[in-house]
CSV table of C-alpha atoms and ligand atoms in Angstrom, one decimal:
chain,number,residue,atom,x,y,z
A,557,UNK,CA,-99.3,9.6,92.6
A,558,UNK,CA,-101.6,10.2,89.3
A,559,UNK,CA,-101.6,13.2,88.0
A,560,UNK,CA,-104.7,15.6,88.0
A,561,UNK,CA,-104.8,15.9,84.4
A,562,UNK,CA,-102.8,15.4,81.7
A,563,UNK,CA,-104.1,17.7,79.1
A,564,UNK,CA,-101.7,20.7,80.0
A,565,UNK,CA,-103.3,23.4,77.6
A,566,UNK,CA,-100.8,25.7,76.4
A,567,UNK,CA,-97.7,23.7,77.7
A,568,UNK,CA,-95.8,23.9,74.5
A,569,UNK,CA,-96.6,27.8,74.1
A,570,UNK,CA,-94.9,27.6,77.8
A,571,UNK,CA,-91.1,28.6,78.6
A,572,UNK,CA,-89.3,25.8,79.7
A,573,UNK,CA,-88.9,27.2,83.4
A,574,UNK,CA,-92.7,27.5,83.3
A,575,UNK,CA,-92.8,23.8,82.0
A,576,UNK,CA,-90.9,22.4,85.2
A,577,UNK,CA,-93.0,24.6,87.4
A,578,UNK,CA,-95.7,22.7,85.8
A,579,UNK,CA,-94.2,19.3,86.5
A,580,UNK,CA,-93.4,20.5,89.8
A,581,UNK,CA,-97.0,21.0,90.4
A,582,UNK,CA,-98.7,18.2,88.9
A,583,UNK,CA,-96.1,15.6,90.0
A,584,UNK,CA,-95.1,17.1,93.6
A,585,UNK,CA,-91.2,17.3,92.5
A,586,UNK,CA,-89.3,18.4,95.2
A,587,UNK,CA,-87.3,21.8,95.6
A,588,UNK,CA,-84.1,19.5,94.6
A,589,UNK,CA,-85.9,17.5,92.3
A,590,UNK,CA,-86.4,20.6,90.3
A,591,UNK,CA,-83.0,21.6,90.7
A,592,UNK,CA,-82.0,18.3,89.2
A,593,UNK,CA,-84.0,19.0,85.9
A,594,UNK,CA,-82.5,23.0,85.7
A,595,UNK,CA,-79.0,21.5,86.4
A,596,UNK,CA,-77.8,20.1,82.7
A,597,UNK,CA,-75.2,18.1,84.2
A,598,UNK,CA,-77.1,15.7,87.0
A,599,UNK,CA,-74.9,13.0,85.5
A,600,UNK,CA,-71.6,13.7,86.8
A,601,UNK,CA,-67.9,12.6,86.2
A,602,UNK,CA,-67.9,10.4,89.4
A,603,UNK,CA,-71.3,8.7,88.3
A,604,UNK,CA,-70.3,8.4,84.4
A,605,UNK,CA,-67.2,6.7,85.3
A,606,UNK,CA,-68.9,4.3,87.5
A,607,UNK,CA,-72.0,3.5,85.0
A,608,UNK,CA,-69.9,2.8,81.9
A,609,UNK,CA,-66.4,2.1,80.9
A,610,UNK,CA,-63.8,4.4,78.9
A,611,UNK,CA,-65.9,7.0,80.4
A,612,UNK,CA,-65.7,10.6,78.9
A,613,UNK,CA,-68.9,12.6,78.7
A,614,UNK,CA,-72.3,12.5,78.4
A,615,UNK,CA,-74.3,12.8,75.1
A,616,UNK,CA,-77.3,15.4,76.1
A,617,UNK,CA,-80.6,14.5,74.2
A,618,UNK,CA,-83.4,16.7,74.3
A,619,UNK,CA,-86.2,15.0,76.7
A,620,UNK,CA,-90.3,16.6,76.6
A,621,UNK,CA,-93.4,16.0,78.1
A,622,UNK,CA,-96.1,14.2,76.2
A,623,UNK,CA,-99.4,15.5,77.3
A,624,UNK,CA,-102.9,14.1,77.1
A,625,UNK,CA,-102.5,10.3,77.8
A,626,UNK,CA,-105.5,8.8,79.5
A,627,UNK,CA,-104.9,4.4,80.6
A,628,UNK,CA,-107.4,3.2,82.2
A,629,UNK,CA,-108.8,5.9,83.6
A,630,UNK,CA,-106.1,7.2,84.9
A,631,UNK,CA,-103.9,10.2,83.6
A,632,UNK,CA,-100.2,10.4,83.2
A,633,UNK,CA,-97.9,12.9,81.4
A,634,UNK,CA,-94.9,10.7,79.4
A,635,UNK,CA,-91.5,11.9,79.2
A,636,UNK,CA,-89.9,11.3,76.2
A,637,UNK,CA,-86.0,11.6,74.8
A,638,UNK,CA,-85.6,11.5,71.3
A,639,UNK,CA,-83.1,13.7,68.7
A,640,UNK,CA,-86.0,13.6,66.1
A,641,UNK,CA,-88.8,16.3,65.7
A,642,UNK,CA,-92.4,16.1,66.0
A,643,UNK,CA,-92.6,12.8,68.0
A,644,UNK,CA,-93.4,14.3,71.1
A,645,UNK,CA,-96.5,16.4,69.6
A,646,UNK,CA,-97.8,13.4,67.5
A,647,UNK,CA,-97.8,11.4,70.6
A,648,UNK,CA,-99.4,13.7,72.6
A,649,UNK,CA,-102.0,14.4,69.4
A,650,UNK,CA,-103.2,10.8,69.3
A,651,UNK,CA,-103.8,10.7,72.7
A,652,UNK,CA,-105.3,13.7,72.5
A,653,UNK,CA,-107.7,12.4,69.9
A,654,UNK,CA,-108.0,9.1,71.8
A,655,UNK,CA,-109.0,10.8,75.0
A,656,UNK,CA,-112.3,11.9,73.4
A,657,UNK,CA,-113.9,8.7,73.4
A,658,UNK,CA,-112.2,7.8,77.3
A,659,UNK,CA,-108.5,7.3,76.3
A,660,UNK,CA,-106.9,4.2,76.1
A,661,UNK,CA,-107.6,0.9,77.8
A,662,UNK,CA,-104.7,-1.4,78.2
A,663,UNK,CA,-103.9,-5.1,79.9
A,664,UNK,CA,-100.3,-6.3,80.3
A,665,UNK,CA,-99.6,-10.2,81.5
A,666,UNK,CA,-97.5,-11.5,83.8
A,667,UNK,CA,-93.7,-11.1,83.3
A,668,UNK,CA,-93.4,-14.7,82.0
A,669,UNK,CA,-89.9,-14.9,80.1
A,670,UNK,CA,-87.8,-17.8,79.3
A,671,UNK,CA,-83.8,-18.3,80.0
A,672,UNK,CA,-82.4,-20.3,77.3
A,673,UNK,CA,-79.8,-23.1,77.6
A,674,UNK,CA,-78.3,-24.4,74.6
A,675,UNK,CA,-76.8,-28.0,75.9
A,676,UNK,CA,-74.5,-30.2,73.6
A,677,UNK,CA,-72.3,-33.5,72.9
A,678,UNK,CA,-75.2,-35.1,74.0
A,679,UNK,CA,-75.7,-39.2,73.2
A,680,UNK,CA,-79.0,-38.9,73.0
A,681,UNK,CA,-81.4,-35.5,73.4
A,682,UNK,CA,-84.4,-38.1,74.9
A,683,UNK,CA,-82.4,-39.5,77.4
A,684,UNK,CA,-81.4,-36.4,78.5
A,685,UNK,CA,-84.8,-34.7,78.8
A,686,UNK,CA,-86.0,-37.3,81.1
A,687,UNK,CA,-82.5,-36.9,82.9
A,688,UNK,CA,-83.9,-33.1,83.4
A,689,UNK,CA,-87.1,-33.5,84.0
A,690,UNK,CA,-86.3,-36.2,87.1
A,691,UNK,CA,-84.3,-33.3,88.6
A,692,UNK,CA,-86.7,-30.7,87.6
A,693,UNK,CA,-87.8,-29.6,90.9
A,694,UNK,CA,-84.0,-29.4,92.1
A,695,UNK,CA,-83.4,-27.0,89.1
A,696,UNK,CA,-86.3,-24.9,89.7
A,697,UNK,CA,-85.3,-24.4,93.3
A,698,UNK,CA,-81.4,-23.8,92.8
A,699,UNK,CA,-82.7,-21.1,90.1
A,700,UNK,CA,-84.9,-19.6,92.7
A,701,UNK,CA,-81.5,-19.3,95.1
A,702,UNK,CA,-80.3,-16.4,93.3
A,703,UNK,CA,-83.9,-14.2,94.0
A,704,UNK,CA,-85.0,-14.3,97.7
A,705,UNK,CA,-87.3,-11.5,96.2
A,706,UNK,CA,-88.7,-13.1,93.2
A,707,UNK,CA,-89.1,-16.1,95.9
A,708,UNK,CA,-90.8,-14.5,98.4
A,709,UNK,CA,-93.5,-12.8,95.8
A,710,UNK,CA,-94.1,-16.3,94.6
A,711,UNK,CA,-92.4,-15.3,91.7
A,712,UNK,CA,-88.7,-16.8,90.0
A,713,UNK,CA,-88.3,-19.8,88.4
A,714,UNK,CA,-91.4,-21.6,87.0
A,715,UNK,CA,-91.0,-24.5,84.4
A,716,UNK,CA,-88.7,-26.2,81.9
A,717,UNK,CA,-89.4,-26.2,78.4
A,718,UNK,CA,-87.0,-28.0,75.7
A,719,UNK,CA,-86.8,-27.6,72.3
A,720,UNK,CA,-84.4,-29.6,69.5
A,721,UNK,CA,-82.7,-27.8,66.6
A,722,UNK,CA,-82.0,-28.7,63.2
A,723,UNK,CA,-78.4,-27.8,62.7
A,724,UNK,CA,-77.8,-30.9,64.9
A,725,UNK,CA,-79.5,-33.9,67.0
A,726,UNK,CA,-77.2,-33.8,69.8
A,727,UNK,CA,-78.3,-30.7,70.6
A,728,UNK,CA,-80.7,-29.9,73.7
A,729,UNK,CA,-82.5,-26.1,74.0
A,730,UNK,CA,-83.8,-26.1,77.6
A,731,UNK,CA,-86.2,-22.8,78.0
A,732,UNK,CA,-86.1,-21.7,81.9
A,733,UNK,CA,-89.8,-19.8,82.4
A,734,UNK,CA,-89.4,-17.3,85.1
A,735,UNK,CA,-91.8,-14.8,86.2
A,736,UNK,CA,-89.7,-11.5,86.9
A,737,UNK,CA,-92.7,-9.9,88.3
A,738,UNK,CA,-91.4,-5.9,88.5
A,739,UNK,CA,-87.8,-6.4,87.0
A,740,UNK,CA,-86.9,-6.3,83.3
A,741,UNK,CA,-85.6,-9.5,84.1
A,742,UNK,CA,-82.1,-10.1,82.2
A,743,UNK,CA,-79.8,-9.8,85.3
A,744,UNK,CA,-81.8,-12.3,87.4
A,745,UNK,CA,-82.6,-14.8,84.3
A,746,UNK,CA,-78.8,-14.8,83.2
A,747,UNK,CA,-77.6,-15.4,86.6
A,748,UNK,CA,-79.8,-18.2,87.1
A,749,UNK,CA,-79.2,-19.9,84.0
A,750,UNK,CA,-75.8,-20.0,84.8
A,751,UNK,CA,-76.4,-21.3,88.2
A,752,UNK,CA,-78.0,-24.0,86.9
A,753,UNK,CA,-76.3,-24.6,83.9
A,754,UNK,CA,-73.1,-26.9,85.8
A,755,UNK,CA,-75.9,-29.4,87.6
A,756,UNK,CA,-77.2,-30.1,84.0
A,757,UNK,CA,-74.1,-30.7,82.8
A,758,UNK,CA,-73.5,-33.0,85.4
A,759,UNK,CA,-77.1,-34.9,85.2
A,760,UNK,CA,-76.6,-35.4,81.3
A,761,UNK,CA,-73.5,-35.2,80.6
A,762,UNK,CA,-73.6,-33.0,78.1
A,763,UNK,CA,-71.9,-29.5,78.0
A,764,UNK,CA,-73.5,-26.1,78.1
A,765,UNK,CA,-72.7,-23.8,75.4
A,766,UNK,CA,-74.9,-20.7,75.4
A,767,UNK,CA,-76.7,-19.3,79.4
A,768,UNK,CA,-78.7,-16.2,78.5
A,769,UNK,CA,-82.2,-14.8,78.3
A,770,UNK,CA,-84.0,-14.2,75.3
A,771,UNK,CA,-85.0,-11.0,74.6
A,772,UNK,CA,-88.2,-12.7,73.0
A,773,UNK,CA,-91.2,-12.5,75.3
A,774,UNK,CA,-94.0,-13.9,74.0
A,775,UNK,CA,-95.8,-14.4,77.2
A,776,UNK,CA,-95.0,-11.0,78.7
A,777,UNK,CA,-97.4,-9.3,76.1
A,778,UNK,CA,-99.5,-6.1,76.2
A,779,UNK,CA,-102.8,-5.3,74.3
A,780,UNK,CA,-104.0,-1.8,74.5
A,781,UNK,CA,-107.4,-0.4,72.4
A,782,UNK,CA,-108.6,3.1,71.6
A,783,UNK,CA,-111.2,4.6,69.5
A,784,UNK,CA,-110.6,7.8,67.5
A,785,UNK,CA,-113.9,9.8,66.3
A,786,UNK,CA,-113.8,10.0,62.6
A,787,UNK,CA,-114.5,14.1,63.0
A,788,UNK,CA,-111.5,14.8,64.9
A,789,UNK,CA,-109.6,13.5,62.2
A,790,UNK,CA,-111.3,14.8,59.0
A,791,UNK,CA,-114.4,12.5,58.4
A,792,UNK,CA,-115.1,9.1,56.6
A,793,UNK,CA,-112.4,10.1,53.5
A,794,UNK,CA,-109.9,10.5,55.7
A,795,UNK,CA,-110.4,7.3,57.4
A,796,UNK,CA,-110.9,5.5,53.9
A,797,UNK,CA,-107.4,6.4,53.1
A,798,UNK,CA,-106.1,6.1,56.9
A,799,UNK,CA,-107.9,2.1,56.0
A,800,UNK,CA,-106.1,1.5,53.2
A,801,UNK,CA,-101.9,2.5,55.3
A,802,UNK,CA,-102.8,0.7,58.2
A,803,UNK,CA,-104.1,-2.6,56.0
A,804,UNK,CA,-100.9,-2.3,54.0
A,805,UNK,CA,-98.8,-2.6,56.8
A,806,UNK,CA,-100.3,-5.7,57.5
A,807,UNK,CA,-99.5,-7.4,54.6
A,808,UNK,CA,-96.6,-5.8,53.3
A,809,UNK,CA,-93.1,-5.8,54.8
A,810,UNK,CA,-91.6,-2.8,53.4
A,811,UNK,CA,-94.5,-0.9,55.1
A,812,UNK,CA,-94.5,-2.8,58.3
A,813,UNK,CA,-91.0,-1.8,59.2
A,814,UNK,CA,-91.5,1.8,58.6
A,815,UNK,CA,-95.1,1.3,60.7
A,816,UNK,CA,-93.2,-0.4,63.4
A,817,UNK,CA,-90.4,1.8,63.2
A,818,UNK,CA,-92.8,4.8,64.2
A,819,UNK,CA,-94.3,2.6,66.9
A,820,UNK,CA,-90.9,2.3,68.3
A,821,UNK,CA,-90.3,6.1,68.1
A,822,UNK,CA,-92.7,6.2,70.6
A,823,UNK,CA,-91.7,3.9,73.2
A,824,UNK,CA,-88.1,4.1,72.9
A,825,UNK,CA,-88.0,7.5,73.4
A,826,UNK,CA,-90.0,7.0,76.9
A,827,UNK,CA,-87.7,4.1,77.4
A,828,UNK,CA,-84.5,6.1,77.2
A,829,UNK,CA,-86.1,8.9,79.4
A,830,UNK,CA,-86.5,6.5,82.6
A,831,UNK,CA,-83.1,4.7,81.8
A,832,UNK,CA,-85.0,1.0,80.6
A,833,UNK,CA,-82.7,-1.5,77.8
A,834,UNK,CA,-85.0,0.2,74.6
A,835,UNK,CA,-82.3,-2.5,72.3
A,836,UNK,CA,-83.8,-5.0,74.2
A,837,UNK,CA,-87.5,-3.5,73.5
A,838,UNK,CA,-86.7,-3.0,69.9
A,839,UNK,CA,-85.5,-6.9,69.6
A,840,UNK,CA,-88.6,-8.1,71.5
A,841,UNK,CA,-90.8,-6.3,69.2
A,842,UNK,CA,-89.6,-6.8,66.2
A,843,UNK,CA,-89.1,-10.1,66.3
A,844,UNK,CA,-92.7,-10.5,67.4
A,845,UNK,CA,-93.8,-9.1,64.8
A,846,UNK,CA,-92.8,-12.2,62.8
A,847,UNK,CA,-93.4,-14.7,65.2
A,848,UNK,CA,-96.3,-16.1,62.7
A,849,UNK,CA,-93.3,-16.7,60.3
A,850,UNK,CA,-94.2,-13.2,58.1
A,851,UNK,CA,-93.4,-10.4,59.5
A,852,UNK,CA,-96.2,-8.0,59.7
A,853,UNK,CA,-97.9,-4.4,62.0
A,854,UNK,CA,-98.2,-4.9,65.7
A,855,UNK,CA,-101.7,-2.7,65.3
A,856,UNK,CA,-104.2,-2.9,63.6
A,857,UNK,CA,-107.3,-0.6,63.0
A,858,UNK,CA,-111.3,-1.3,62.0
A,859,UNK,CA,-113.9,1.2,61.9
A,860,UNK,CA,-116.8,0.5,64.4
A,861,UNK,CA,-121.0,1.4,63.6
A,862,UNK,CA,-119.7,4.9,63.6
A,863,UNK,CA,-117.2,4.8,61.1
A,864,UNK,CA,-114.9,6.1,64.3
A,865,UNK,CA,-111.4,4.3,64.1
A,866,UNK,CA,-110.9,1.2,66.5
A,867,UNK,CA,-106.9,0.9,67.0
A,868,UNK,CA,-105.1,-1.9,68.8
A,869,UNK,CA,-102.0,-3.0,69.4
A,870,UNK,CA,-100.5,-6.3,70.7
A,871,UNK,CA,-96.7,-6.3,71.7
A,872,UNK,CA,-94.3,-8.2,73.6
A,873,UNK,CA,-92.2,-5.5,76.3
A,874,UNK,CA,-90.2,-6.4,79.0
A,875,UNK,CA,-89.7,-3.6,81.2
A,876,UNK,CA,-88.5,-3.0,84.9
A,877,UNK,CA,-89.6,-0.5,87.8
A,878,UNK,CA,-86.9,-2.9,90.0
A,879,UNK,CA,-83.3,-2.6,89.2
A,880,UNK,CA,-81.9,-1.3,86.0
A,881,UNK,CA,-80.1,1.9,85.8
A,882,UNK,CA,-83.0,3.9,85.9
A,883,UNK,CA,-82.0,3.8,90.0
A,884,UNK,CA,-78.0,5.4,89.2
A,885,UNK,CA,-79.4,8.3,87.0
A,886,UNK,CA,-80.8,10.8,88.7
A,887,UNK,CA,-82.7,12.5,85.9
A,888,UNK,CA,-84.1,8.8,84.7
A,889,UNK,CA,-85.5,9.0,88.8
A,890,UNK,CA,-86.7,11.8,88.2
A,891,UNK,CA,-88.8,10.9,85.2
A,892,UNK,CA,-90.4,7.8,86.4
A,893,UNK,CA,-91.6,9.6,89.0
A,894,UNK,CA,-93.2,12.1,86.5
A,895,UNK,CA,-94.9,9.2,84.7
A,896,UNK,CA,-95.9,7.7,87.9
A,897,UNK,CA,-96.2,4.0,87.1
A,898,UNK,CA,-96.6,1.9,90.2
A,899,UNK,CA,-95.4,-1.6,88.8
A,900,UNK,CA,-93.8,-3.0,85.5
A,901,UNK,CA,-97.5,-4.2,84.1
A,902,UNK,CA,-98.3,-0.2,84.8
A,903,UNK,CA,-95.6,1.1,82.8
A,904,UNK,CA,-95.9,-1.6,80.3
A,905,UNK,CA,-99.7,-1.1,79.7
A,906,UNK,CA,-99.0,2.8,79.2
A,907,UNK,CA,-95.8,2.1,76.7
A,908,UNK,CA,-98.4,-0.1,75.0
A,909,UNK,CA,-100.0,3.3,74.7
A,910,UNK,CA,-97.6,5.8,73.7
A,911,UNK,CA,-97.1,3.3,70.7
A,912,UNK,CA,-100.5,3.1,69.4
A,913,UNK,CA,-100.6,6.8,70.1
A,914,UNK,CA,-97.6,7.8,68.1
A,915,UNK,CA,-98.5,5.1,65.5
A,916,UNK,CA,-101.8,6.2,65.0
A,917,UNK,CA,-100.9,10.1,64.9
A,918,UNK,CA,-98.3,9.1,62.3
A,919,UNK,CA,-100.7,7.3,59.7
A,920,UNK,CA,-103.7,9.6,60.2
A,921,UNK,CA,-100.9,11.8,58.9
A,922,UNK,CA,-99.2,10.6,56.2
A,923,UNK,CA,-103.0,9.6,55.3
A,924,UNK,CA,-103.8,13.7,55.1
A,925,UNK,CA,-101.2,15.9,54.7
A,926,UNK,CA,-98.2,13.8,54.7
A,927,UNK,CA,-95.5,14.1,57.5
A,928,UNK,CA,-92.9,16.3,55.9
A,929,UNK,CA,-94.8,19.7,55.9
A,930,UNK,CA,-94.9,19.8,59.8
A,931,UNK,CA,-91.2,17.9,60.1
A,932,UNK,CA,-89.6,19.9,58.1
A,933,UNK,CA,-91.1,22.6,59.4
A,934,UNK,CA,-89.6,21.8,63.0
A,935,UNK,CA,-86.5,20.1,61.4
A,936,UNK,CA,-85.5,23.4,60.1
A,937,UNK,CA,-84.6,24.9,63.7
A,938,UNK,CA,-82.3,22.2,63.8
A,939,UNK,CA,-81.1,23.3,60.5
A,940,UNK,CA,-80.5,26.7,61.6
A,941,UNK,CA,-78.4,25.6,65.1
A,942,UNK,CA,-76.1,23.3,62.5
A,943,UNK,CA,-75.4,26.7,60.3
A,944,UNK,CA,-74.3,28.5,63.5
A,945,UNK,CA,-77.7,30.8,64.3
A,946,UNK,CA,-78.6,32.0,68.0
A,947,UNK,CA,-80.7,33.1,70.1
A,948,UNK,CA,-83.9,35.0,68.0
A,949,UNK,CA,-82.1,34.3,64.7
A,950,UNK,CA,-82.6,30.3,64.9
A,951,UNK,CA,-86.7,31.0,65.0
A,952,UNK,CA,-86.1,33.6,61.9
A,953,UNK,CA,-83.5,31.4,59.7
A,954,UNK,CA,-86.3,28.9,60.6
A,955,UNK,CA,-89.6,30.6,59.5
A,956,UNK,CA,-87.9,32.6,56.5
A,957,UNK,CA,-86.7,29.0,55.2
A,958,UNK,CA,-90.4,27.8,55.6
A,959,UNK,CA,-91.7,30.3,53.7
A,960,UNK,CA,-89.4,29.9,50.9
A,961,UNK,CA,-90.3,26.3,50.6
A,962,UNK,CA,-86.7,25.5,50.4
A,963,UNK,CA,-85.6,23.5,53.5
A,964,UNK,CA,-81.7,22.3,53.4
A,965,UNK,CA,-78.5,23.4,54.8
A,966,UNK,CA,-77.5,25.5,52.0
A,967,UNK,CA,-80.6,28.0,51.8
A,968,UNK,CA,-80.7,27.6,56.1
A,969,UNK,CA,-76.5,29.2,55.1
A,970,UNK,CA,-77.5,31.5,53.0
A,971,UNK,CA,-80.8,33.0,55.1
A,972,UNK,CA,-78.4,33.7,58.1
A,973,UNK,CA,-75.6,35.2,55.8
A,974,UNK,CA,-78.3,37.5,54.8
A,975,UNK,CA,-80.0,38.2,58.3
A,976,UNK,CA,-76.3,38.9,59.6
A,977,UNK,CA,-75.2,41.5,56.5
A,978,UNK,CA,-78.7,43.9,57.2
A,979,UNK,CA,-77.2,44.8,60.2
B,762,MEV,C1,-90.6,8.5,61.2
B,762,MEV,O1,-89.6,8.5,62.2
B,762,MEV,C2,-91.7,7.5,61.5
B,762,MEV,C3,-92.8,7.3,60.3
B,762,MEV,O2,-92.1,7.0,59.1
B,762,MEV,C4,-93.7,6.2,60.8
B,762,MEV,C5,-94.7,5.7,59.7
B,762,MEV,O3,-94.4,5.9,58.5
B,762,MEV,O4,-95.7,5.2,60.1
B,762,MEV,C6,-93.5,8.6,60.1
């Protein structure tokens, strides 16, 4: 169900019981729904043990509502969970400042990934591709045994692929292409390259070493575009110097991890929030990043006639609306329901988003004032928890450590000693 709007004045000046009633509003949560959200420990023992092994609590991270997102003309409000400060308002700031000019517009592909089979001891690799490919059909359909689903859709197993490697000429890589429409796509790619893995054995005799996905994707890509007015970000000097980061992290690799890094701050965090694999997202990306051989920015910016910033970004996600564990936690329900996205395309397209958003918010930035003024600023709360302050006095150690331009532990310490001895 899209939401109405997803600007949400005022939402962070808002209590946090006033911020569910919100949600509750704008993304029909039911009664127990809400209760779910109030209640801190959704995830109970009996679940935990079941979901993970040596089971013995749950880590709490704090999870928040980015606001202002506009895909396609549609609106959604992102949850996010991430330990670090200020992501959730830069998100919700670039998408703020993309939504002047329509928001973003963004195109995911088909879930096209590839299982790979490493295949050895073999006399010779030729022989034993043409050995394959004479049973191709055979393959494809045993593969497609394990995913009625996939099957029915028209989905499952697609093509084989091969590939040699240098380390060794005996050596056959067979690339399984599946189309795992709405699933992330590791649990039914494994299990089918296992499946078929004994038949190829048998056909070639050869033997089967590795049966596993890889977490590459290069055909399950998204490209998202947005255009951010050069007045809502402090005119043509500002965008100069915003030029000059964003080219940098195209050539430079020091710079492009750090870039990527804050792309990934993004989309991880909305990852974790609705339960997806984000290791998986952060292996997929960053190794698509170098898949030209130099590893480089997955956006990149131009100004348009109007000097007004042009920002894309191109990168490979694999994510699931089917299966997972976003289904076993009830909170991870809870917040794909509040982001709303109908398919795995949907939710890839607007993760596309949240990472050109955060990415953009975080070089327009560091291309003005610099990130630390506003992270410290917010990093100093945490400061003030870690010396012991509560209640009121974690907002006063906080702003009296602002405005003594000193922001560490000790001074954090010392502010609350002081605080507690004038009373
Ligand atoms: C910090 O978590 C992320 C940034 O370093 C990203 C960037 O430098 O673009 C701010």
């Amino acid at each position: 169900m899209p939401v109405k709007n997803s600007e949400l004045k005022g939402f962070y000046k808002k209590s946090t019981d006033e911020r569910i009633e919100t949600l509750k509003e704008y993304c029909q949560l039911a009664e127990d729904e809400v209760s779910t959200l109030k209640d801190l420990g959704s995830l109970n023992q009996v679940l935990g043990e079941k979901l993970v092994e040596n089971y013995v609590t749950n880590m709490e991270i704090p999870m928040g509502i980015a606001t202002n997102f506009r895909v396609n003309g549609r609106d959604y409000l992102i949850p996010m969970a991430i330990e670090e400060p200020s992501v959730i308002a830069a998100c919700s700031n670039g998408a703020r400042i993309a939504r002047i000019s329509g928001g973003f517009k963004a195109h995911a592909t088909e879930s096209i990934m590839y299982g790979q089979i490493q295949l050895v001891n073999l006399g010779d690799v030729n022989k034993a591709i043409t050995e394959i490919l004479l049973e191709k059909e055979n393959i494809l359909k045993m593969a497609n045994e394990m995913s009625k689903t996939l099957s029915k859709l028209g989905k499952g197993a697609k093509d084989l692929f091969f590939h040699t490697v240098k380390y060794d000429e005996h050596v056959l890589i067979i690339h399984l292409e599946v189309d795992a429409g709405d699933a992330m796509g590791a649990n039914i790619i494994n299990s089918m390259a296992e499946k078929v893995s004994p038949f190829i054995e048998t056909i070639t005799g050869g033997t089967v070493v590795l049966k596993i996905l890889s977490n590459l994707t290069p055909l399950r890509v998204v490209r998202a575009q947005a255009t951010f007015p050069k007045e809502s970000i402090g005119g043509d000097a500002v965008v100069d110097r915003f030029m000059h980061a964003a080219k940098l992290a195209e050539e430079d690799i020091f710079r492009a991890a750090t870039h990527n890094k804050g792309i990934m701050n993004g989309i991880d965090a909305v990852l974790l929030a609705t339960m997806n694999d984000w290791r998986q997202a952060e292996a997929n990306a960053h190794a698509y990043a170098a898949i030209n051989g130099n590893y480089g920015s997955l956006t990149h910016y131009s100004k348009d006639k109007n000097g007004d910033i042009v920002g894309s970004i191109e990168i490979t996600l694999s994510v699931g609306t089917v299966g997972g564990s976003s289904a076993s936690n009830p909170k991870a329900k809870i917040c794909q329901k509040i982001l709303g996205a109908r398919d795995a395309k949907e939710l890839e397209e607007v993760l596309a988003c949240v990472g050109l958003s955060q990415n953009f918010a975080a070089v327009r930035a560091l291309s003005d004032e610099g990130i630390q003024k506003g992270h410290m600023a917010l990093h100093s709360r945490n400061l003030a928890i870690a010396v012991g302050a509560t209640g009121n006095d974690i907002e006063k150690v906080s702003e009296l450590m602002v405005r003594s331009g000193t922001i560490n532990m000790t001074k954090a310490r010392e502010i609350l000693e002081e605080l507690k001895k004038g009373r």
